[in-house]
Amino acid sequence: MSASPPPVAADDAITELYAKHALGLTRLALIMVGDRESAEDVVQEAFLGLHRRFGALRDQGKALFYLRSAVLNNARTVLRRRRLPSWFAGTYEPPVWSAESAMLLGAERREVMEALHRLPRRQREALVLRYYADLSEEETAQVMGVSRGTVKSTTSRALDALGSLLGEDR
């Protein structure tokens, strides 16, 4: 027995969220997973999950928080699957930046992105949510499912580690 489809108002709300936030969420996922195709899949799955559960949300005004959390969790799943050996899947090859992307991004930005991807998952998530997605400490804590203090300490450690990787003093 399948659940009934969400009401039209839900479709309108989700369509509006998609129009306003899909690009930013895709960029967030791209930073986390490292390739565009996986990032787009991560965001699509987040929106599908929201569509399935929209009527069950306690506060439908917090749907964007749901989406951010879903994108982060889906990105974690993608990264976890890449680490697991599988007899039916080939080896994961990290994305190779195209010549056009490499030229546009510049050496410094590539170096920062590479250093960011060498950070532990939680530190990378904290930095991306705080400084790329421009979320407050409280919003970052909600998305990550941790306390505000954890966000502060994790962000501080991540900035120190990123500075060390880049050979800079903070």
Short mmCIF file of N, CA and C in Angstrom, two decimals:
data_model
loop_
_atom_site.label_atom_id
_atom_site.label_comp_id
_atom_site.label_asym_id
_atom_site.label_seq_id
_atom_site.Cartn_x
_atom_site.Cartn_y
_atom_site.Cartn_z
N MET A 1 0.84 -1.16 0.00
CA MET A 1 0.00 0.00 0.00
C MET A 1 0.89 1.24 0.00
N SER A 2 0.76 2.08 -0.97
CA SER A 2 1.62 3.25 -1.07
C SER A 2 0.94 4.47 -0.46
N ALA A 3 1.77 5.39 -0.03
CA ALA A 3 1.24 6.62 0.56
C ALA A 3 0.63 7.48 -0.53
N SER A 4 -0.36 8.26 -0.15
CA SER A 4 -0.99 9.14 -1.13
C SER A 4 -0.02 10.26 -1.48
N PRO A 5 -0.14 10.78 -2.69
CA PRO A 5 0.79 11.84 -3.09
C PRO A 5 0.56 13.09 -2.24
N PRO A 6 1.63 13.88 -2.05
CA PRO A 6 1.47 15.10 -1.26
C PRO A 6 0.50 16.06 -1.93
N PRO A 7 -0.15 16.92 -1.16
CA PRO A 7 -1.08 17.87 -1.76
C PRO A 7 -0.38 18.84 -2.69
N VAL A 8 -1.16 19.51 -3.53
CA VAL A 8 -0.60 20.44 -4.50
C VAL A 8 0.21 21.53 -3.81
N ALA A 9 -0.23 21.99 -2.64
CA ALA A 9 0.51 23.03 -1.92
C ALA A 9 1.94 22.55 -1.63
N ALA A 10 2.10 21.28 -1.32
CA ALA A 10 3.43 20.72 -1.08
C ALA A 10 4.26 20.79 -2.35
N ASP A 11 3.64 20.42 -3.48
CA ASP A 11 4.36 20.49 -4.75
C ASP A 11 4.83 21.91 -5.04
N ASP A 12 3.95 22.88 -4.77
CA ASP A 12 4.32 24.28 -4.99
C ASP A 12 5.47 24.70 -4.08
N ALA A 13 5.39 24.30 -2.82
CA ALA A 13 6.44 24.67 -1.86
C ALA A 13 7.77 24.04 -2.25
N ILE A 14 7.75 22.78 -2.67
CA ILE A 14 8.98 22.08 -3.05
C ILE A 14 9.54 22.67 -4.34
N THR A 15 8.67 23.01 -5.27
CA THR A 15 9.12 23.65 -6.52
C THR A 15 9.79 24.98 -6.23
N GLU A 16 9.22 25.74 -5.31
CA GLU A 16 9.81 27.02 -4.93
C GLU A 16 11.17 26.82 -4.26
N LEU A 17 11.25 25.85 -3.36
CA LEU A 17 12.53 25.54 -2.72
C LEU A 17 13.57 25.13 -3.76
N TYR A 18 13.15 24.32 -4.71
CA TYR A 18 14.07 23.86 -5.75
C TYR A 18 14.59 25.06 -6.56
N ALA A 19 13.68 25.92 -6.96
CA ALA A 19 14.07 27.08 -7.77
C ALA A 19 15.05 27.98 -7.02
N LYS A 20 14.84 28.14 -5.73
CA LYS A 20 15.68 29.05 -4.95
C LYS A 20 16.99 28.42 -4.47
N HIS A 21 16.98 27.12 -4.19
CA HIS A 21 18.11 26.54 -3.47
C HIS A 21 18.82 25.37 -4.14
N ALA A 22 18.33 24.87 -5.23
CA ALA A 22 18.95 23.68 -5.85
C ALA A 22 20.40 23.95 -6.26
N LEU A 23 20.67 25.09 -6.84
CA LEU A 23 22.03 25.39 -7.29
C LEU A 23 22.98 25.47 -6.10
N GLY A 24 22.59 26.17 -5.05
CA GLY A 24 23.44 26.28 -3.87
C GLY A 24 23.67 24.93 -3.20
N LEU A 25 22.61 24.12 -3.14
CA LEU A 25 22.75 22.78 -2.54
C LEU A 25 23.65 21.90 -3.40
N THR A 26 23.57 22.05 -4.70
CA THR A 26 24.43 21.28 -5.60
C THR A 26 25.89 21.70 -5.42
N ARG A 27 26.12 22.98 -5.25
CA ARG A 27 27.48 23.45 -5.01
C ARG A 27 28.01 22.91 -3.68
N LEU A 28 27.15 22.92 -2.67
CA LEU A 28 27.51 22.35 -1.37
C LEU A 28 27.90 20.88 -1.53
N ALA A 29 27.06 20.13 -2.24
CA ALA A 29 27.33 18.70 -2.46
C ALA A 29 28.61 18.51 -3.28
N LEU A 30 28.84 19.38 -4.24
CA LEU A 30 30.04 19.28 -5.08
C LEU A 30 31.30 19.42 -4.24
N ILE A 31 31.28 20.36 -3.32
CA ILE A 31 32.45 20.52 -2.45
C ILE A 31 32.65 19.27 -1.60
N MET A 32 31.55 18.67 -1.17
CA MET A 32 31.66 17.50 -0.30
C MET A 32 32.10 16.25 -1.05
N VAL A 33 31.53 15.99 -2.25
CA VAL A 33 31.80 14.73 -2.94
C VAL A 33 32.84 14.84 -4.04
N GLY A 34 33.06 16.04 -4.57
CA GLY A 34 34.14 16.25 -5.51
C GLY A 34 33.82 16.08 -6.98
N ASP A 35 32.62 15.64 -7.34
CA ASP A 35 32.29 15.56 -8.76
C ASP A 35 30.83 15.95 -8.99
N ARG A 36 30.60 16.56 -10.13
CA ARG A 36 29.30 17.16 -10.42
C ARG A 36 28.18 16.12 -10.50
N GLU A 37 28.42 15.00 -11.15
CA GLU A 37 27.36 14.01 -11.32
C GLU A 37 26.88 13.48 -9.97
N SER A 38 27.80 13.14 -9.10
CA SER A 38 27.43 12.67 -7.76
C SER A 38 26.72 13.77 -6.98
N ALA A 39 27.20 14.99 -7.10
CA ALA A 39 26.58 16.11 -6.39
C ALA A 39 25.13 16.31 -6.84
N GLU A 40 24.90 16.22 -8.14
CA GLU A 40 23.53 16.37 -8.64
C GLU A 40 22.64 15.23 -8.15
N ASP A 41 23.18 14.02 -8.12
CA ASP A 41 22.42 12.88 -7.60
C ASP A 41 22.08 13.06 -6.12
N VAL A 42 23.04 13.54 -5.35
CA VAL A 42 22.84 13.78 -3.92
C VAL A 42 21.69 14.75 -3.70
N VAL A 43 21.68 15.84 -4.45
CA VAL A 43 20.64 16.86 -4.29
C VAL A 43 19.29 16.33 -4.77
N GLN A 44 19.29 15.61 -5.87
CA GLN A 44 18.03 15.04 -6.37
C GLN A 44 17.42 14.10 -5.34
N GLU A 45 18.25 13.25 -4.74
CA GLU A 45 17.75 12.35 -3.70
C GLU A 45 17.20 13.11 -2.50
N ALA A 46 17.84 14.22 -2.15
CA ALA A 46 17.35 15.03 -1.03
C ALA A 46 15.96 15.61 -1.34
N PHE A 47 15.79 16.10 -2.55
CA PHE A 47 14.48 16.66 -2.92
C PHE A 47 13.42 15.56 -3.03
N LEU A 48 13.80 14.39 -3.51
CA LEU A 48 12.84 13.29 -3.56
C LEU A 48 12.41 12.87 -2.16
N GLY A 49 13.37 12.83 -1.24
CA GLY A 49 13.05 12.50 0.14
C GLY A 49 12.13 13.54 0.76
N LEU A 50 12.38 14.81 0.48
CA LEU A 50 11.51 15.87 0.98
C LEU A 50 10.10 15.72 0.41
N HIS A 51 10.02 15.42 -0.86
CA HIS A 51 8.71 15.25 -1.49
C HIS A 51 7.92 14.12 -0.84
N ARG A 52 8.62 13.02 -0.55
CA ARG A 52 7.95 11.89 0.08
C ARG A 52 7.49 12.21 1.50
N ARG A 53 8.23 13.03 2.20
CA ARG A 53 7.97 13.25 3.63
C ARG A 53 7.42 14.63 3.96
N PHE A 54 7.13 15.45 2.98
CA PHE A 54 6.76 16.84 3.22
C PHE A 54 5.56 16.95 4.17
N GLY A 55 4.56 16.15 3.96
CA GLY A 55 3.38 16.20 4.82
C GLY A 55 3.66 15.80 6.25
N ALA A 56 4.72 15.04 6.48
CA ALA A 56 5.04 14.56 7.82
C ALA A 56 5.97 15.50 8.58
N LEU A 57 6.47 16.55 7.92
CA LEU A 57 7.35 17.49 8.59
C LEU A 57 6.58 18.23 9.69
N ARG A 58 7.16 18.30 10.87
CA ARG A 58 6.52 19.03 11.97
C ARG A 58 6.39 20.50 11.65
N ASP A 59 7.45 21.08 11.12
CA ASP A 59 7.45 22.49 10.78
C ASP A 59 7.89 22.61 9.32
N GLN A 60 6.92 22.79 8.43
CA GLN A 60 7.24 22.82 7.00
C GLN A 60 8.09 24.03 6.63
N GLY A 61 8.14 25.01 7.52
CA GLY A 61 9.02 26.15 7.30
C GLY A 61 10.49 25.80 7.43
N LYS A 62 10.77 24.65 8.01
CA LYS A 62 12.16 24.20 8.17
C LYS A 62 12.56 23.19 7.09
N ALA A 63 11.85 23.20 5.99
CA ALA A 63 12.15 22.26 4.91
C ALA A 63 13.57 22.46 4.36
N LEU A 64 14.05 23.70 4.35
CA LEU A 64 15.41 23.95 3.86
C LEU A 64 16.44 23.29 4.78
N PHE A 65 16.20 23.32 6.11
CA PHE A 65 17.10 22.62 7.03
C PHE A 65 17.07 21.12 6.74
N TYR A 66 15.89 20.58 6.47
CA TYR A 66 15.77 19.17 6.11
C TYR A 66 16.61 18.89 4.87
N LEU A 67 16.49 19.74 3.85
CA LEU A 67 17.24 19.54 2.61
C LEU A 67 18.75 19.59 2.85
N ARG A 68 19.20 20.58 3.61
CA ARG A 68 20.64 20.68 3.87
C ARG A 68 21.15 19.44 4.60
N SER A 69 20.38 19.00 5.58
CA SER A 69 20.78 17.79 6.31
C SER A 69 20.79 16.58 5.40
N ALA A 70 19.78 16.48 4.54
CA ALA A 70 19.70 15.36 3.62
C ALA A 70 20.86 15.38 2.63
N VAL A 71 21.22 16.56 2.13
CA VAL A 71 22.35 16.67 1.20
C VAL A 71 23.63 16.22 1.91
N LEU A 72 23.82 16.68 3.12
CA LEU A 72 25.01 16.30 3.88
C LEU A 72 25.04 14.80 4.13
N ASN A 73 23.92 14.23 4.55
CA ASN A 73 23.87 12.78 4.80
C ASN A 73 24.06 11.98 3.53
N ASN A 74 23.45 12.42 2.44
CA ASN A 74 23.62 11.72 1.16
C ASN A 74 25.07 11.79 0.68
N ALA A 75 25.71 12.95 0.90
CA ALA A 75 27.12 13.09 0.52
C ALA A 75 27.98 12.13 1.35
N ARG A 76 27.66 12.01 2.64
CA ARG A 76 28.39 11.06 3.50
C ARG A 76 28.24 9.64 2.96
N THR A 77 27.04 9.30 2.52
CA THR A 77 26.79 7.96 1.99
C THR A 77 27.62 7.72 0.73
N VAL A 78 27.66 8.71 -0.15
CA VAL A 78 28.46 8.59 -1.38
C VAL A 78 29.93 8.36 -1.02
N LEU A 79 30.44 9.16 -0.09
CA LEU A 79 31.85 9.02 0.30
C LEU A 79 32.12 7.69 0.98
N ARG A 80 31.19 7.22 1.79
CA ARG A 80 31.33 5.93 2.47
C ARG A 80 31.37 4.80 1.44
N ARG A 81 30.50 4.86 0.45
CA ARG A 81 30.46 3.81 -0.57
C ARG A 81 31.74 3.78 -1.40
N ARG A 82 32.34 4.93 -1.59
CA ARG A 82 33.58 4.98 -2.36
C ARG A 82 34.72 4.28 -1.62
N ARG A 83 34.66 4.31 -0.30
CA ARG A 83 35.73 3.69 0.50
C ARG A 83 35.57 2.18 0.61
N LEU A 84 34.35 1.69 0.44
CA LEU A 84 34.11 0.26 0.61
C LEU A 84 34.49 -0.50 -0.65
N PRO A 85 35.31 -1.53 -0.50
CA PRO A 85 35.61 -2.35 -1.68
C PRO A 85 34.37 -3.13 -2.09
N SER A 86 34.18 -3.24 -3.36
CA SER A 86 33.01 -3.96 -3.84
C SER A 86 33.40 -4.78 -5.06
N TRP A 87 32.95 -6.01 -5.07
CA TRP A 87 33.31 -6.88 -6.19
C TRP A 87 32.57 -6.49 -7.46
N PHE A 88 31.45 -5.77 -7.33
CA PHE A 88 30.68 -5.43 -8.53
C PHE A 88 30.95 -4.02 -9.04
N ALA A 89 31.71 -3.24 -8.30
CA ALA A 89 31.99 -1.87 -8.72
C ALA A 89 33.46 -1.72 -9.02
N GLY A 90 33.76 -0.86 -9.96
CA GLY A 90 35.15 -0.56 -10.26
C GLY A 90 35.73 0.32 -9.17
N THR A 91 37.00 0.58 -9.27
CA THR A 91 37.62 1.45 -8.28
C THR A 91 37.22 2.88 -8.58
N TYR A 92 37.00 3.61 -7.52
CA TYR A 92 36.64 5.02 -7.68
C TYR A 92 37.88 5.81 -8.05
N GLU A 93 37.78 6.55 -9.09
CA GLU A 93 38.85 7.45 -9.49
C GLU A 93 38.41 8.86 -9.14
N PRO A 94 39.22 9.59 -8.37
CA PRO A 94 38.83 10.95 -8.03
C PRO A 94 38.64 11.78 -9.29
N PRO A 95 37.80 12.80 -9.22
CA PRO A 95 37.52 13.60 -10.41
C PRO A 95 38.78 14.32 -10.90
N VAL A 96 38.88 14.42 -12.20
CA VAL A 96 39.97 15.16 -12.81
C VAL A 96 39.36 16.46 -13.31
N TRP A 97 39.91 17.55 -12.86
CA TRP A 97 39.38 18.85 -13.29
C TRP A 97 39.65 19.01 -14.78
N SER A 98 38.67 19.47 -15.50
CA SER A 98 38.84 19.68 -16.94
C SER A 98 39.81 20.83 -17.17
N ALA A 99 40.32 20.92 -18.39
CA ALA A 99 41.26 21.99 -18.72
C ALA A 99 40.60 23.35 -18.52
N GLU A 100 39.32 23.45 -18.91
CA GLU A 100 38.60 24.71 -18.75
C GLU A 100 38.45 25.06 -17.27
N SER A 101 38.07 24.07 -16.46
CA SER A 101 37.90 24.32 -15.03
C SER A 101 39.22 24.70 -14.39
N ALA A 102 40.28 23.98 -14.75
CA ALA A 102 41.59 24.26 -14.18
C ALA A 102 42.03 25.69 -14.50
N MET A 103 41.76 26.12 -15.72
CA MET A 103 42.16 27.45 -16.13
C MET A 103 41.35 28.50 -15.36
N LEU A 104 40.05 28.25 -15.19
CA LEU A 104 39.20 29.21 -14.52
C LEU A 104 39.44 29.26 -13.01
N LEU A 105 39.64 28.12 -12.42
CA LEU A 105 39.77 28.09 -10.97
C LEU A 105 41.08 28.67 -10.47
N GLY A 106 42.13 28.48 -11.23
CA GLY A 106 43.42 29.00 -10.82
C GLY A 106 44.09 28.08 -9.82
N ALA A 107 45.37 28.20 -9.76
CA ALA A 107 46.18 27.30 -8.93
C ALA A 107 45.85 27.44 -7.44
N GLU A 108 45.64 28.64 -6.97
CA GLU A 108 45.38 28.83 -5.54
C GLU A 108 44.07 28.19 -5.11
N ARG A 109 43.03 28.37 -5.88
CA ARG A 109 41.72 27.80 -5.52
C ARG A 109 41.78 26.27 -5.56
N ARG A 110 42.45 25.72 -6.55
CA ARG A 110 42.60 24.27 -6.62
C ARG A 110 43.33 23.74 -5.40
N GLU A 111 44.37 24.47 -4.99
CA GLU A 111 45.14 24.05 -3.81
C GLU A 111 44.26 24.06 -2.56
N VAL A 112 43.42 25.07 -2.42
CA VAL A 112 42.52 25.13 -1.27
C VAL A 112 41.51 23.99 -1.32
N MET A 113 40.96 23.73 -2.49
CA MET A 113 39.98 22.64 -2.62
C MET A 113 40.62 21.29 -2.31
N GLU A 114 41.83 21.08 -2.79
CA GLU A 114 42.53 19.82 -2.51
C GLU A 114 42.81 19.68 -1.01
N ALA A 115 43.23 20.78 -0.39
CA ALA A 115 43.49 20.74 1.06
C ALA A 115 42.19 20.49 1.82
N LEU A 116 41.12 21.12 1.38
CA LEU A 116 39.82 20.93 2.03
C LEU A 116 39.41 19.46 1.97
N HIS A 117 39.65 18.80 0.86
CA HIS A 117 39.28 17.39 0.72
C HIS A 117 40.20 16.46 1.51
N ARG A 118 41.33 16.97 2.00
CA ARG A 118 42.21 16.16 2.83
C ARG A 118 41.84 16.26 4.31
N LEU A 119 40.95 17.18 4.66
CA LEU A 119 40.50 17.31 6.05
C LEU A 119 39.58 16.14 6.41
N PRO A 120 39.49 15.81 7.69
CA PRO A 120 38.50 14.81 8.12
C PRO A 120 37.09 15.29 7.74
N ARG A 121 36.21 14.34 7.52
CA ARG A 121 34.85 14.63 7.05
C ARG A 121 34.15 15.70 7.88
N ARG A 122 34.15 15.54 9.18
CA ARG A 122 33.41 16.47 10.04
C ARG A 122 33.98 17.89 9.96
N GLN A 123 35.29 18.01 9.89
CA GLN A 123 35.90 19.33 9.77
C GLN A 123 35.54 19.97 8.43
N ARG A 124 35.59 19.16 7.37
CA ARG A 124 35.23 19.66 6.04
C ARG A 124 33.78 20.14 6.03
N GLU A 125 32.89 19.34 6.61
CA GLU A 125 31.48 19.71 6.66
C GLU A 125 31.28 21.02 7.41
N ALA A 126 31.94 21.17 8.55
CA ALA A 126 31.78 22.38 9.35
C ALA A 126 32.24 23.61 8.56
N LEU A 127 33.38 23.52 7.91
CA LEU A 127 33.87 24.67 7.14
C LEU A 127 32.95 24.99 5.96
N VAL A 128 32.53 23.98 5.26
CA VAL A 128 31.69 24.21 4.09
C VAL A 128 30.36 24.83 4.50
N LEU A 129 29.75 24.31 5.55
CA LEU A 129 28.46 24.85 5.98
C LEU A 129 28.61 26.27 6.54
N ARG A 130 29.66 26.52 7.33
CA ARG A 130 29.83 27.84 7.94
C ARG A 130 30.23 28.90 6.92
N TYR A 131 31.22 28.58 6.08
CA TYR A 131 31.79 29.63 5.25
C TYR A 131 31.36 29.57 3.79
N TYR A 132 31.01 28.42 3.29
CA TYR A 132 30.54 28.36 1.90
C TYR A 132 29.03 28.55 1.85
N ALA A 133 28.30 27.79 2.66
CA ALA A 133 26.84 27.92 2.69
C ALA A 133 26.41 29.11 3.53
N ASP A 134 27.37 29.73 4.25
CA ASP A 134 27.14 30.93 5.04
C ASP A 134 26.06 30.73 6.10
N LEU A 135 26.08 29.57 6.75
CA LEU A 135 25.14 29.30 7.83
C LEU A 135 25.72 29.80 9.15
N SER A 136 24.85 30.16 10.06
CA SER A 136 25.29 30.55 11.40
C SER A 136 25.78 29.30 12.13
N GLU A 137 26.41 29.51 13.29
CA GLU A 137 26.85 28.36 14.09
C GLU A 137 25.65 27.49 14.48
N GLU A 138 24.55 28.13 14.86
CA GLU A 138 23.34 27.40 15.26
C GLU A 138 22.77 26.59 14.09
N GLU A 139 22.70 27.20 12.92
CA GLU A 139 22.18 26.50 11.74
C GLU A 139 23.10 25.34 11.35
N THR A 140 24.40 25.58 11.42
CA THR A 140 25.36 24.52 11.11
C THR A 140 25.19 23.36 12.08
N ALA A 141 25.02 23.68 13.36
CA ALA A 141 24.82 22.65 14.38
C ALA A 141 23.57 21.83 14.07
N GLN A 142 22.49 22.49 13.67
CA GLN A 142 21.25 21.77 13.35
C GLN A 142 21.45 20.85 12.16
N VAL A 143 22.10 21.34 11.11
CA VAL A 143 22.31 20.53 9.91
C VAL A 143 23.21 19.33 10.21
N MET A 144 24.27 19.56 11.00
CA MET A 144 25.21 18.48 11.31
C MET A 144 24.71 17.56 12.41
N GLY A 145 23.71 18.01 13.16
CA GLY A 145 23.19 17.21 14.26
C GLY A 145 24.12 17.17 15.47
N VAL A 146 24.79 18.30 15.72
CA VAL A 146 25.71 18.42 16.84
C VAL A 146 25.39 19.70 17.61
N SER A 147 26.11 19.94 18.70
CA SER A 147 25.89 21.16 19.48
C SER A 147 26.63 22.34 18.84
N ARG A 148 26.23 23.53 19.25
CA ARG A 148 26.87 24.75 18.75
C ARG A 148 28.35 24.77 19.16
N GLY A 149 28.64 24.33 20.38
CA GLY A 149 30.03 24.27 20.84
C GLY A 149 30.88 23.34 20.00
N THR A 150 30.29 22.23 19.57
CA THR A 150 31.01 21.29 18.71
C THR A 150 31.33 21.95 17.38
N VAL A 151 30.38 22.72 16.86
CA VAL A 151 30.63 23.43 15.60
C VAL A 151 31.78 24.41 15.78
N LYS A 152 31.77 25.16 16.87
CA LYS A 152 32.84 26.14 17.11
C LYS A 152 34.20 25.48 17.21
N SER A 153 34.30 24.41 18.00
CA SER A 153 35.60 23.75 18.16
C SER A 153 36.04 23.04 16.89
N THR A 154 35.10 22.41 16.21
CA THR A 154 35.44 21.71 14.97
C THR A 154 35.89 22.70 13.90
N THR A 155 35.20 23.82 13.80
CA THR A 155 35.57 24.84 12.83
C THR A 155 36.96 25.40 13.13
N SER A 156 37.24 25.65 14.40
CA SER A 156 38.55 26.17 14.79
C SER A 156 39.65 25.18 14.43
N ARG A 157 39.44 23.91 14.77
CA ARG A 157 40.44 22.88 14.43
C ARG A 157 40.59 22.75 12.92
N ALA A 158 39.48 22.85 12.21
CA ALA A 158 39.53 22.72 10.75
C ALA A 158 40.31 23.87 10.13
N LEU A 159 40.10 25.08 10.62
CA LEU A 159 40.84 26.22 10.08
C LEU A 159 42.33 26.08 10.36
N ASP A 160 42.68 25.60 11.57
CA ASP A 160 44.09 25.36 11.89
C ASP A 160 44.68 24.31 10.96
N ALA A 161 43.95 23.21 10.77
CA ALA A 161 44.45 22.13 9.91
C ALA A 161 44.56 22.60 8.46
N LEU A 162 43.59 23.35 8.00
CA LEU A 162 43.63 23.86 6.63
C LEU A 162 44.81 24.80 6.45
N GLY A 163 45.04 25.65 7.45
CA GLY A 163 46.20 26.54 7.39
C GLY A 163 47.51 25.76 7.34
N SER A 164 47.59 24.70 8.12
CA SER A 164 48.81 23.87 8.10
C SER A 164 49.00 23.21 6.75
N LEU A 165 47.90 22.69 6.19
CA LEU A 165 47.99 22.04 4.88
C LEU A 165 48.41 23.03 3.80
N LEU A 166 48.01 24.28 3.95
CA LEU A 166 48.33 25.30 2.96
C LEU A 166 49.62 26.03 3.29
N GLY A 167 50.22 25.69 4.46
CA GLY A 167 51.48 26.31 4.86
C GLY A 167 51.34 27.76 5.27
N GLU A 168 50.19 28.09 5.88
CA GLU A 168 49.93 29.47 6.29
C GLU A 168 49.70 29.52 7.79
N ASP A 169 49.99 30.67 8.37
CA ASP A 169 49.64 30.91 9.77
C ASP A 169 48.25 31.50 9.79
N ARG A 170 47.47 31.05 10.79
CA ARG A 170 46.09 31.54 10.90
C ARG A 170 46.02 32.90 11.50
#
